[in-house]
């Protein structure tokens, strides 16, 4: 099939005229409208011809925005699948319109008679796949409407607040009829298709045949692409909505302000960032996830009022009151140490820095602060997040969070500073430091000396020697290693520690040589926290179970007893999960538990059980 705009545009123009004359399933008052009546298209506009012309221009612009040149990298696949979807949409809307028109004309007695005669077999519902295809094109057109508003110079997507001088379409200002047409489009685009709509069996089977037989669909399914369509499948079929709601609601089924006053932010197609989203219950949250199909979900604080009403409240009324105590550890903060990868790249060798970090921080939170409701999560690419959900932790103010972050932070100084760990004799005896050093010593040789080879070349060993407080010893070791640079880091480390011990025996503790081994091990291995994420109540953090846009991997929970065995490269990708769903035999129950998501959902389920309130047994005890 050739890539051209005319067939697509013509079909979408047909779709527009049908859509606007088709009753919305969720709007009973419109169901008696005639499917073919031109007058019903735009009752607010006096001139019906002008309304038709306006709709043509609006739709042409939406098509440009939705299916424009920005998709040319994979244009053939994109246009072919979208062309099919447009055909399917137009056909299905026509069928619905015809059926509704027939129902409106039929008498109640004849309708009952027909139903009785044919039973349930006389009609057929839409499949989830068909609904997904319709909602995908609806979402594309909705996003295109956002761009159209911007081109009109509208504020807050409000058609009454448009800058008519700068906003032009087709060389002319938006007219009254164009705005009326756009208002009607908005009503259609904001209503998702649902599986409950039933059609005459013959017509529904015709759609099935179109789905199965159309040769335009015999192309790559695009499953490797992270798009609103693939994300929509994920949020509808695999996202653990029930567990997720129980976690953030902290009270089972009944909605509390922990959920209704919680801020969520969504990043949707083309990088559009939606902040201050909030939902009244689990059903609304699930519905919006499916509708918007965000590429990223961030979780924020719980406020004094639902965040969606923030703009309507007086200054000072809308304030954050609580949030989980969170920690973010990113691999890029180890770039000055790790030698295997840089930037956003990771491998099995450098991932062990995250293993050490989780051990150190987790034990401190449990043993020093007494927190028990802790969840670790893989960020989907190059780091880990920690969510402390104890009520004491959630109610900490900024000062309290800063104190916890300061307690856990040990490394101070920029990239140019040689020695970044400075402990007094007293602070070095603190239980947290002693315990952390025990963990670090267990991993130091394997991670730093064997995997990272931090003393293999001169530019690497210079970073270690810069932390030595004795300049003469630095020069001696540099000269010695330069003569035999090919020796392993393990051998060079042994030589360095021997030399430091001998030097310290002569000079005592004057130059701090006797603590060099301890300090450099902590400096190279101790966790590096992003303190800004922890110290502010209203700081957003990426949600578990969203999809990382760069890797396509799911942000999965990590069990506390799996720090050492967790493999970030074994975490399923969106494409992998969708293929597993397609290949798995149909079954009742959770679809996710039949995929490679199952073990991670099991970890999440175990964690959620710890945050829910313990049920109180109302029956009197019979024990004596």
Coordinates of C-alpha atoms in Angstrom, one line a residue, residues 93-443:
X93 CA -19.4 3.8 14.0
X94 CA -21.6 3.3 10.9
X95 CA -22.9 0.0 12.3
X96 CA -23.6 1.5 15.7
X97 CA -25.4 4.5 14.1
X98 CA -27.5 2.2 11.9
X99 CA -28.5 0.0 14.8
X100 CA -29.4 3.0 17.1
X101 CA -31.4 4.5 14.3
X102 CA -33.2 1.2 13.8
X103 CA -33.9 0.9 17.5
X104 CA -35.2 4.4 17.7
X105 CA -37.6 3.7 14.9
X106 CA -38.8 0.4 16.2
X107 CA -41.6 0.1 18.7
X108 CA -40.9 -1.3 22.2
X109 CA -43.0 -4.4 21.5
X110 CA -41.1 -5.3 18.3
X111 CA -37.8 -4.8 20.1
X112 CA -38.8 -7.2 22.9
X113 CA -40.1 -9.7 20.4
X114 CA -36.9 -9.7 18.4
X115 CA -34.8 -10.1 21.6
X116 CA -37.0 -13.0 22.7
X117 CA -36.9 -14.7 19.3
X118 CA -33.1 -14.6 18.9
X119 CA -31.9 -14.5 22.5
X120 CA -28.3 -13.5 23.3
X121 CA -27.0 -15.0 20.1
X122 CA -28.6 -12.2 18.1
X123 CA -26.0 -9.7 19.2
X124 CA -22.3 -9.7 19.7
X125 CA -20.0 -7.5 21.9
X126 CA -16.8 -5.9 20.7
X127 CA -13.6 -7.7 21.7
X128 CA -11.0 -6.1 23.8
X129 CA -8.6 -6.0 20.8
X130 CA -11.2 -4.1 18.7
X131 CA -11.8 -1.6 21.5
X132 CA -8.1 -1.1 22.0
X133 CA -7.7 -0.2 18.3
X134 CA -10.5 2.3 18.5
X135 CA -9.2 3.9 21.7
X136 CA -5.7 4.1 20.2
X137 CA -6.8 6.3 17.3
X138 CA -9.0 8.2 19.7
X139 CA -6.0 8.9 21.9
X140 CA -3.9 10.0 18.9
X141 CA -6.6 12.5 17.9
X142 CA -7.0 13.7 21.5
X143 CA -3.3 14.5 21.6
X144 CA -3.5 16.2 18.2
X145 CA -6.3 18.5 19.6
X146 CA -3.8 19.7 22.3
X147 CA -1.4 20.8 19.5
X148 CA -4.3 22.4 17.7
X149 CA -5.1 24.4 20.8
X150 CA -1.5 25.5 21.0
X151 CA -1.5 26.6 17.4
X152 CA -4.6 28.7 18.2
X153 CA -2.9 30.3 21.1
X154 CA -5.4 29.0 23.6
X155 CA -4.7 29.0 27.3
X156 CA -5.3 25.9 29.4
X157 CA -7.0 24.2 26.4
X158 CA -9.9 26.6 26.9
X159 CA -11.6 27.7 23.6
X160 CA -12.8 30.8 25.3
X161 CA -9.3 32.0 26.1
X162 CA -7.6 32.0 22.6
X163 CA -5.3 34.6 21.2
X164 CA -7.1 35.3 17.9
X165 CA -4.2 37.4 16.5
X166 CA -1.5 34.7 16.8
X167 CA -3.8 31.7 16.4
X168 CA -4.6 30.9 12.8
X169 CA -5.6 27.8 11.0
X170 CA -5.4 27.5 7.2
X171 CA -4.5 31.2 7.0
X172 CA -7.7 32.4 8.8
X173 CA -8.7 33.0 12.4
X174 CA -10.7 30.2 14.1
X175 CA -14.3 31.0 13.4
X176 CA -17.3 30.5 15.6
X177 CA -18.3 27.3 13.7
X178 CA -14.8 25.9 13.9
X179 CA -14.8 26.4 17.7
X180 CA -18.2 24.7 17.9
X181 CA -16.9 21.8 15.8
X182 CA -13.9 21.5 18.0
X183 CA -16.1 21.4 21.1
X184 CA -18.0 18.5 19.6
X185 CA -14.8 16.7 18.8
X186 CA -13.7 17.1 22.4
X187 CA -16.8 15.4 23.7
X188 CA -16.3 12.5 21.4
X189 CA -12.5 12.2 22.1
X190 CA -13.0 12.3 25.9
X191 CA -15.3 9.2 25.9
X192 CA -13.5 5.9 25.6
X193 CA -14.9 3.0 23.7
X194 CA -16.0 0.1 25.9
X195 CA -16.5 -3.6 25.4
X196 CA -20.1 -3.5 26.6
X197 CA -21.6 -2.1 23.3
X198 CA -23.4 -4.9 21.6
X199 CA -24.0 -5.1 17.8
X200 CA -26.1 -7.3 15.6
X201 CA -24.2 -10.6 15.2
X202 CA -24.0 -10.3 11.4
X203 CA -22.5 -6.8 11.5
X204 CA -20.1 -7.7 14.4
X205 CA -18.9 -10.7 12.5
X206 CA -18.3 -8.5 9.5
X207 CA -15.9 -6.5 11.6
X208 CA -14.2 -9.6 12.8
X209 CA -13.6 -10.6 9.2
X210 CA -12.2 -7.2 8.5
X211 CA -9.9 -7.6 11.4
X212 CA -8.7 -11.0 10.4
X213 CA -8.6 -10.8 6.6
X214 CA -7.3 -7.3 5.9
X215 CA -3.9 -7.8 4.3
X216 CA -2.8 -4.4 5.5
X217 CA -2.3 -5.9 9.0
X218 CA 0.1 -8.5 7.8
X219 CA 3.1 -6.4 8.9
X220 CA 5.2 -6.1 12.1
X221 CA 2.8 -5.6 15.0
X222 CA 4.8 -2.7 16.3
X223 CA 5.0 -4.5 19.7
X224 CA 8.6 -3.4 20.2
X225 CA 7.5 0.3 20.1
X226 CA 6.6 2.0 23.4
X227 CA 3.5 3.8 22.2
X228 CA 0.0 4.7 23.6
X229 CA -1.3 1.5 22.0
X230 CA 1.2 -0.9 23.6
X231 CA 1.1 1.0 26.9
X232 CA -2.7 0.9 26.8
X233 CA -2.5 -2.9 26.6
X234 CA -0.1 -3.0 29.5
X235 CA -2.2 -0.8 31.8
X236 CA -5.4 -2.6 30.9
X237 CA -4.1 -6.2 31.3
X238 CA -0.9 -6.3 33.3
X239 CA -0.7 -3.3 35.7
X240 CA -1.5 -4.5 39.3
X241 CA -4.3 -2.0 39.9
X242 CA -5.8 -3.6 43.0
X243 CA -2.6 -4.1 44.9
X244 CA -1.4 -0.6 43.8
X245 CA -4.5 1.0 45.2
X246 CA -4.3 -1.0 48.5
X247 CA -0.7 0.2 48.9
X248 CA -1.3 3.9 48.4
X249 CA -4.7 3.9 50.1
X250 CA -3.4 2.2 53.2
X251 CA -6.9 1.1 54.1
X252 CA -8.2 -1.7 51.9
X253 CA -11.2 -0.9 49.7
X254 CA -12.6 2.3 51.2
X255 CA -11.0 5.3 49.7
X256 CA -9.1 7.6 52.1
X257 CA -7.4 10.9 51.7
X258 CA -4.2 9.0 51.5
X259 CA -5.3 8.2 47.9
X260 CA -7.8 10.9 47.0
X261 CA -5.5 13.7 48.1
X262 CA -2.4 12.1 46.5
X263 CA -0.7 13.8 43.6
X264 CA 0.2 11.7 40.5
X265 CA 1.9 13.1 37.5
X266 CA 1.7 11.6 34.0
X267 CA 4.1 12.0 31.1
X268 CA 2.1 11.2 28.0
X269 CA 2.8 11.2 24.3
X270 CA 5.2 13.8 22.8
X271 CA 6.5 14.6 26.3
X272 CA 3.3 16.3 27.6
X273 CA 3.6 16.5 31.4
X274 CA 0.5 16.4 33.4
X275 CA 1.0 17.4 37.1
X276 CA -1.5 17.5 40.0
X277 CA -3.6 14.6 38.9
X278 CA -5.8 13.0 41.6
X279 CA -8.5 10.4 41.6
X280 CA -11.5 9.7 43.8
X281 CA -11.1 5.9 43.7
X282 CA -9.4 2.9 42.1
X283 CA -11.8 2.8 39.2
X284 CA -11.2 6.4 38.2
X285 CA -7.4 5.9 38.4
X286 CA -7.6 2.7 36.3
X287 CA -9.8 4.4 33.7
X288 CA -7.5 7.4 33.4
X289 CA -4.4 5.2 33.1
X290 CA -6.1 3.3 30.2
X291 CA -7.2 6.5 28.6
X292 CA -3.9 8.5 28.8
X293 CA -1.5 5.5 28.6
X294 CA 1.4 7.5 30.2
X295 CA 4.9 6.6 29.4
X296 CA 5.9 7.6 33.0
X297 CA 4.0 7.8 36.3
X298 CA 5.4 9.8 39.2
X299 CA 4.0 9.7 42.7
X300 CA 3.9 12.8 44.9
X301 CA 2.7 13.9 48.3
X302 CA -0.6 13.8 50.0
X303 CA -2.1 17.3 50.2
X304 CA -4.7 19.2 52.2
X305 CA -7.1 18.9 49.2
X306 CA -7.3 16.9 46.0
X307 CA -4.5 18.2 43.8
X308 CA -6.7 18.4 40.8
X309 CA -8.4 21.4 42.5
X310 CA -5.1 23.1 43.3
X311 CA -5.6 26.0 41.0
X312 CA -9.0 26.9 42.4
X313 CA -7.7 27.1 46.0
X314 CA -6.5 30.2 47.8
X315 CA -2.7 30.6 48.2
X316 CA -1.5 28.9 51.4
X317 CA -4.5 26.5 51.6
X318 CA -3.0 23.8 49.3
X319 CA 0.0 22.3 51.2
X320 CA 1.7 18.9 51.3
X321 CA 1.1 17.0 54.5
X322 CA 2.7 13.6 54.2
X323 CA 4.5 11.2 51.8
X324 CA 6.6 8.1 52.1
X325 CA 10.2 8.6 53.0
X326 CA 12.0 7.9 49.7
X327 CA 15.5 7.4 48.6
X328 CA 17.0 7.5 45.1
X329 CA 20.3 5.9 44.3
X330 CA 21.5 6.4 40.7
X331 CA 24.4 4.7 39.0
X332 CA 25.6 7.9 37.4
X333 CA 26.8 9.1 40.8
X334 CA 29.4 6.3 40.7
X335 CA 30.8 7.4 37.3
X336 CA 34.1 8.6 38.9
X337 CA 34.6 5.2 40.3
X338 CA 33.3 2.6 37.9
X339 CA 35.4 1.7 34.9
X340 CA 33.1 -0.7 33.0
X341 CA 30.3 1.7 32.0
X342 CA 29.5 5.4 32.1
X343 CA 26.3 7.5 31.9
X344 CA 23.1 5.6 31.5
X345 CA 24.8 2.3 30.7
X346 CA 25.0 -0.5 33.3
X347 CA 26.4 -4.0 33.4
X348 CA 26.5 -6.9 35.8
X349 CA 29.8 -5.7 37.2
X350 CA 28.7 -2.1 38.2
X351 CA 25.2 -3.2 39.3
X352 CA 26.9 -4.6 42.4
X353 CA 27.3 -1.1 43.6
X354 CA 23.5 -1.1 43.9
X355 CA 23.6 -4.4 45.8
X356 CA 25.9 -2.9 48.4
X357 CA 23.8 0.3 48.6
X358 CA 20.6 -1.7 49.3
X359 CA 22.3 -3.7 52.0
X360 CA 23.7 -0.7 53.8
X361 CA 20.6 1.5 53.6
X362 CA 18.1 -1.2 54.3
X363 CA 19.9 -2.4 57.5
X364 CA 20.2 1.2 58.7
X365 CA 16.6 2.0 58.2
X366 CA 15.5 -1.2 60.0
X367 CA 18.1 -1.4 62.8
X368 CA 18.7 2.3 63.5
X369 CA 15.3 3.8 62.9
X370 CA 13.0 0.8 63.5
X371 CA 11.2 1.0 60.2
X372 CA 9.7 -2.2 58.9
X373 CA 7.5 -1.3 55.9
X374 CA 10.2 -0.9 53.3
X375 CA 9.9 -1.5 49.6
X376 CA 12.9 -1.4 47.2
X377 CA 12.2 -1.0 43.5
X378 CA 14.3 -1.1 40.3
X379 CA 14.1 2.2 38.4
X380 CA 13.9 0.4 35.1
X381 CA 17.4 1.5 33.9
X382 CA 20.3 2.4 36.1
X383 CA 19.3 2.7 39.7
X384 CA 17.1 1.8 42.7
X385 CA 14.4 3.5 44.7
X386 CA 13.5 2.9 48.3
X387 CA 10.0 3.6 49.7
X388 CA 9.6 3.7 53.5
X389 CA 5.9 3.4 54.3
X390 CA 5.7 3.3 58.1
X391 CA 3.3 6.0 59.4
X392 CA 6.1 7.6 61.4
X393 CA 8.2 8.0 58.2
X394 CA 5.3 9.3 56.1
X395 CA 4.5 12.1 58.6
X396 CA 8.1 13.4 58.7
X397 CA 8.4 17.1 57.7
X398 CA 11.3 18.4 55.5
X399 CA 13.6 18.9 58.5
X400 CA 13.1 15.3 59.7
X401 CA 13.7 14.0 56.2
X402 CA 16.8 16.0 55.9
X403 CA 18.1 14.6 59.2
X404 CA 17.6 11.0 58.0
X405 CA 19.3 11.8 54.7
X406 CA 22.2 13.4 56.5
X407 CA 22.5 10.4 58.9
X408 CA 22.9 8.1 55.9
X409 CA 25.2 10.3 53.8
X410 CA 28.9 9.8 54.3
X411 CA 30.7 11.0 51.2
X412 CA 31.3 14.7 50.9
X413 CA 33.0 16.7 48.2
X414 CA 33.1 17.1 44.4
X415 CA 35.0 15.2 41.7
X416 CA 38.2 17.2 42.2
X417 CA 38.4 16.4 45.9
X418 CA 40.7 13.4 46.7
X419 CA 39.6 12.4 50.2
X420 CA 35.8 12.4 50.6
X421 CA 35.3 10.4 53.8
X422 CA 36.5 12.2 57.0
X423 CA 35.5 10.4 60.2
X424 CA 36.6 11.4 63.7
X425 CA 37.7 8.7 66.1
X426 CA 34.4 8.9 67.9
X427 CA 32.2 8.9 64.8
X428 CA 34.0 5.9 63.3
X429 CA 32.8 3.9 66.3
X430 CA 29.1 4.6 65.6
X431 CA 27.2 1.4 65.1
X432 CA 26.0 2.5 61.7
X433 CA 29.6 3.1 60.5
X434 CA 30.9 -0.2 62.0
X435 CA 28.0 -2.2 60.4
X436 CA 28.4 -0.4 57.0
X437 CA 32.2 -1.1 57.0
X438 CA 31.5 -4.8 57.6
X439 CA 29.2 -4.9 54.5
X440 CA 31.7 -2.9 52.5
X441 CA 34.6 -5.1 53.4
X442 CA 32.6 -8.1 52.2
X443 CA 32.3 -6.7 48.7

